[in-house]
Coordinates of C-alpha atoms in Angstrom, one line a residue:
M930 CA 0.0 0.0 0.0
V931 CA 1.1 3.5 -0.8
A932 CA 0.1 6.6 1.1
T933 CA -1.6 8.0 -2.0
D934 CA -3.7 4.9 -2.6
P935 CA -7.4 5.7 -2.8
P936 CA -9.4 4.9 0.4
G937 CA -10.9 1.4 0.5
L938 CA -8.1 -0.2 -1.7
D939 CA -7.5 -3.6 -0.3
P940 CA -3.9 -4.6 0.4
P941 CA -2.4 -7.1 -2.1
H942 CA -2.9 -10.7 -1.3
P943 CA 0.2 -12.5 -0.1
V944 CA 2.0 -14.6 -2.6
T945 CA 1.7 -18.3 -1.8
P946 CA 4.9 -20.1 -2.6
R947 CA 4.6 -23.1 -4.9
P948 CA 5.1 -26.5 -3.3
S949 CA 8.6 -27.9 -4.1
A950 CA 7.1 -31.1 -5.4
S951 CA 4.2 -31.2 -7.8
P952 CA 1.5 -33.8 -7.3
H953 CA 1.7 -34.2 -11.1
P954 CA 5.4 -34.8 -11.9
E955 CA 4.7 -34.6 -15.7
C956 CA 3.7 -30.9 -15.0
A957 CA 6.5 -30.1 -12.7
E958 CA 8.4 -27.0 -13.5
P959 CA 12.1 -27.6 -14.2
D960 CA 14.4 -26.2 -11.6
Y961 CA 15.7 -23.0 -13.1
Q962 CA 19.2 -23.1 -11.7
A963 CA 19.6 -26.8 -12.5
E964 CA 18.6 -26.0 -16.1
I965 CA 21.0 -23.1 -16.4
D966 CA 23.8 -25.3 -15.1
R967 CA 22.8 -28.1 -17.5
H968 CA 22.6 -25.7 -20.4
Y969 CA 26.1 -24.2 -19.8
S970 CA 27.7 -27.6 -19.1
E971 CA 26.0 -29.7 -21.9
G972 CA 24.9 -27.1 -24.4
P973 CA 21.6 -27.2 -26.3
P974 CA 19.9 -30.4 -27.3
A975 CA 21.2 -31.7 -30.6
D976 CA 17.9 -31.1 -32.3
W977 CA 17.3 -27.6 -31.0
Q978 CA 16.9 -26.1 -34.4
A979 CA 13.8 -28.1 -35.0
R980 CA 11.9 -26.6 -32.1
Y981 CA 13.5 -23.4 -30.8
I982 CA 14.3 -19.9 -32.1
S983 CA 17.8 -19.9 -30.4
T984 CA 20.1 -22.1 -28.4
Y985 CA 19.3 -19.8 -25.4
A986 CA 15.6 -20.6 -25.6
T987 CA 16.5 -24.3 -25.0
M988 CA 17.7 -23.5 -21.5
H989 CA 14.3 -23.4 -19.7
P990 CA 10.7 -22.8 -20.6
Y991 CA 11.0 -19.3 -19.2
E992 CA 13.8 -18.5 -21.6
D993 CA 11.9 -20.0 -24.5
F994 CA 9.0 -17.7 -23.7
A995 CA 11.3 -14.7 -23.2
E996 CA 13.1 -15.3 -26.5
T997 CA 9.8 -15.8 -28.3
W998 CA 8.5 -12.5 -26.8
A999 CA 11.6 -10.7 -27.9
H1000 CA 11.3 -12.0 -31.4
F1001 CA 7.6 -11.0 -31.5
L1002 CA 8.7 -7.5 -30.6
H1003 CA 11.5 -7.5 -33.2
I1004 CA 9.2 -8.7 -35.9
T1005 CA 6.3 -6.3 -35.2
D1006 CA 8.6 -3.3 -34.8
T1007 CA 10.5 -4.1 -38.0
L1008 CA 7.3 -4.6 -39.9
E1009 CA 5.8 -1.3 -38.7
T1010 CA 9.0 0.4 -39.7
A1011 CA 9.1 -1.3 -43.1
D1012 CA 5.5 -0.2 -43.6
Q1013 CA 6.3 3.4 -42.7
Y1014 CA 9.2 3.5 -45.2
G1015 CA 7.3 1.7 -48.0
L1016 CA 9.3 -1.5 -47.9
A1017 CA 6.4 -3.7 -46.9
V1018 CA 2.7 -3.2 -46.5
F1019 CA 1.7 -4.1 -42.9
A1020 CA -1.9 -3.3 -41.9
G1021 CA -1.2 -4.3 -38.3
I1022 CA -1.5 -7.5 -36.3
D1023 CA -5.3 -7.4 -36.1
A1024 CA -5.6 -7.5 -39.9
F1025 CA -4.5 -11.1 -39.9
A1026 CA -6.2 -14.3 -38.7
S1027 CA -3.1 -15.3 -36.8
F1028 CA 0.5 -14.1 -36.1
R1029 CA 1.7 -17.2 -38.0
D1030 CA 0.1 -15.7 -41.1
I1031 CA 2.1 -12.5 -40.5
V1032 CA 5.3 -14.5 -40.2
T1033 CA 4.8 -16.6 -43.3
E1034 CA 3.2 -14.0 -45.5
I1035 CA 5.1 -10.9 -44.7
W1036 CA 8.0 -11.4 -42.2
M1037 CA 9.7 -14.4 -43.9
P1038 CA 9.8 -12.7 -47.4
L1039 CA 10.9 -9.4 -45.9
S1040 CA 13.6 -10.7 -43.6
T1041 CA 14.9 -12.9 -46.5
A1042 CA 15.1 -9.9 -48.8
L1043 CA 16.8 -7.8 -46.1
N1044 CA 19.3 -10.6 -45.4
M1045 CA 20.1 -10.7 -49.2
I1046 CA 20.6 -7.0 -49.2
N1047 CA 23.0 -7.1 -46.3
R1048 CA 24.9 -10.0 -48.0
S1049 CA 25.1 -7.9 -51.1
M1050 CA 26.8 -5.2 -49.0
G1051 CA 29.2 -7.7 -47.4
K1052 CA 27.4 -7.6 -44.1
S1053 CA 26.0 -10.2 -41.8
D1054 CA 22.4 -11.3 -42.0
F1055 CA 19.9 -8.7 -40.8
Y1056 CA 17.8 -11.5 -39.2
P1057 CA 20.0 -14.5 -38.7
F1058 CA 17.3 -16.8 -37.4
V1059 CA 15.5 -19.8 -38.9
L1060 CA 11.9 -20.2 -37.6
P1061 CA 11.2 -23.9 -37.4
D1062 CA 7.5 -24.9 -37.5
P1063 CA 6.8 -24.7 -33.7
V1064 CA 8.2 -21.2 -33.4
P1065 CA 5.3 -19.4 -35.4
D1066 CA 2.9 -21.2 -33.1
K1067 CA 4.8 -19.9 -30.1
L1068 CA 4.8 -16.4 -31.6
D1069 CA 1.0 -16.8 -32.2
F1070 CA 0.6 -17.6 -28.5
V1071 CA 2.6 -14.5 -27.5
A1072 CA 0.5 -12.4 -29.9
S1073 CA -2.6 -13.7 -28.2
L1074 CA -1.5 -12.2 -24.9
R1075 CA -1.9 -8.7 -26.2
P1076 CA -4.8 -6.7 -24.7

């Protein structure tokens, strides 16, 4: 509570810590520190490129979500900028049935073209990521969290 809170505002409810052992082991959250340690000692799974946007995303489900969220922001911001400068027509997220449609119909062609332009200039790829099939679904989920 803050001194300037309006009268009658209830104090926040205390946070109840999660039990250390889930009654459903298949739903148990991986231990974050153990997953970090595993990631840095063993590296990403051999097949990471088939399911994740980056090796860092393989570390823990939280990092997968964070990387996906970051790429959602990269993609939407770049598309809005490309639209403003006439490089791509982007009517906004709500003009599409799904974010996956934005990725496949606009983002992939635009990022490929920008990568080719950078290569023509002797530079590294603008967007050096490959989006395996599960990633657009993850991006679609992140997009669904918007208000």
